XYZ file of C-alpha atoms in Angstrom:
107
model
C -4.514 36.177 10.122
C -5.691 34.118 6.812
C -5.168 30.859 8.154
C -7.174 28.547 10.275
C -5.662 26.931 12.975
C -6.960 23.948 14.523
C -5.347 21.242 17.253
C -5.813 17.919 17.971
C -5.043 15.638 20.953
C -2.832 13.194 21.631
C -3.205 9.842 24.335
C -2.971 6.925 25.438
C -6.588 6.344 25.718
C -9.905 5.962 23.543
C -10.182 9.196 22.128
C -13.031 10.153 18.833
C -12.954 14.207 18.241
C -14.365 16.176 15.094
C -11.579 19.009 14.718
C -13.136 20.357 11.705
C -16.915 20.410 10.445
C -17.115 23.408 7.654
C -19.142 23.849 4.157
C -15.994 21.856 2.956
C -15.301 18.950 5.033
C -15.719 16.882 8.229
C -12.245 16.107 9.710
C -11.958 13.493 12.676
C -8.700 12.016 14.718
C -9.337 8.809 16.677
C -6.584 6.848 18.743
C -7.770 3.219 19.225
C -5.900 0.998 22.004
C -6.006 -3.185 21.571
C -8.508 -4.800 21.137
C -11.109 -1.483 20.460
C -12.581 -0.505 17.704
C -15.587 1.817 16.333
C -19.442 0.252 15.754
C -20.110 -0.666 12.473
C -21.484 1.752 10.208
C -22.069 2.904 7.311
C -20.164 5.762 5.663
C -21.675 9.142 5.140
C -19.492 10.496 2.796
C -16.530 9.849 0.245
C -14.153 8.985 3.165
C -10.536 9.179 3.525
C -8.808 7.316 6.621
C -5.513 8.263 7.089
C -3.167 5.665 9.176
C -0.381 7.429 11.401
C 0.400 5.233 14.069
C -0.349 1.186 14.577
C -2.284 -1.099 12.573
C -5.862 -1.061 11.494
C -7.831 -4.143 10.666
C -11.102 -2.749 8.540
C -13.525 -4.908 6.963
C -15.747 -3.383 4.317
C -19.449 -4.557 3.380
C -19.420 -8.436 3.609
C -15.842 -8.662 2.592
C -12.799 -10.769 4.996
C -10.879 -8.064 7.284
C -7.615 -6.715 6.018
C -4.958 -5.015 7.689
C -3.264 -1.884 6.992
C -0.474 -0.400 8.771
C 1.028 2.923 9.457
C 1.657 5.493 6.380
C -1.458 4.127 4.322
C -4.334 6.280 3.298
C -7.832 4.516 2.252
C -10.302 5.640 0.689
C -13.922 4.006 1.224
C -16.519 4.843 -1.082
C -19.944 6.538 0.067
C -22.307 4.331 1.900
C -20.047 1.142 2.716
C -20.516 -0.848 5.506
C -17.535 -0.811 7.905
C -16.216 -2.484 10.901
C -13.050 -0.668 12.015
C -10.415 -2.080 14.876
C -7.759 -2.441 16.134
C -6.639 -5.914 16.850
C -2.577 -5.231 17.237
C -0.522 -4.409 20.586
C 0.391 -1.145 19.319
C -2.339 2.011 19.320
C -3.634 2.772 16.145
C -4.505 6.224 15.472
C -5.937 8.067 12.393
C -7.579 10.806 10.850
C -10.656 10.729 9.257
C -11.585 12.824 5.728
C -15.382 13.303 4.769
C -15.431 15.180 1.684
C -17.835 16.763 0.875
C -19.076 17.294 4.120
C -21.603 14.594 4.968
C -24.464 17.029 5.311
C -24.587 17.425 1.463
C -24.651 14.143 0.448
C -27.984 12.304 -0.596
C -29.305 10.088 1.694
């Protein structure tokens, strides 16, 4: 077999997991109930957060929050601050892109 397969999880529930951490790329899938979100941080990497269920509300560096719902991708530029939630009744849940993979970037 050529392929790769990998699998992710689904719930109800707080769930962070890595699925993927090669040469290429980090790959992560969160699910996010109300009223959770993830510390604020700073990205590691040319990141690519991709929306497929709920709403997230994501405010970058010093700027207001702003919400974006299911079917959006973002893309957040290497070493912004963010503040990611969810702040809607319905579960948010996304994937998150780090390309390249954060252990090549320059700190």
């Amino acid at each position: 077999m050529i392929e790769k397969v990998f699998n992710y999880n689904d719930s109800t529930e707080r769930l962070i997991e890595k699925i993927i951490d090669d040469d290429n790329v980090v790959l992560n899938h969160m699910i996010l109930p109300k009223n959770t979100g993830l510390p604020e941080h700073y990205s590691n990497s040319n990141v690519y957060m991709i929306i497929v269920r709920g709403t997230m509300t994501i405010s970058l560096n010093d700027n207001s929050p702003q919400k974006y719902n299911k079917g959006t991708i973002l893309n957040i530029p290497f070493k912004t601050k963010m503040n990611v939630n969810n702040l809607d009744d319905e579960i948010l849940e996304f994937f998150v892109v780090k390309a390249p993979n954060p252990k090549d970037m320059e700190r």
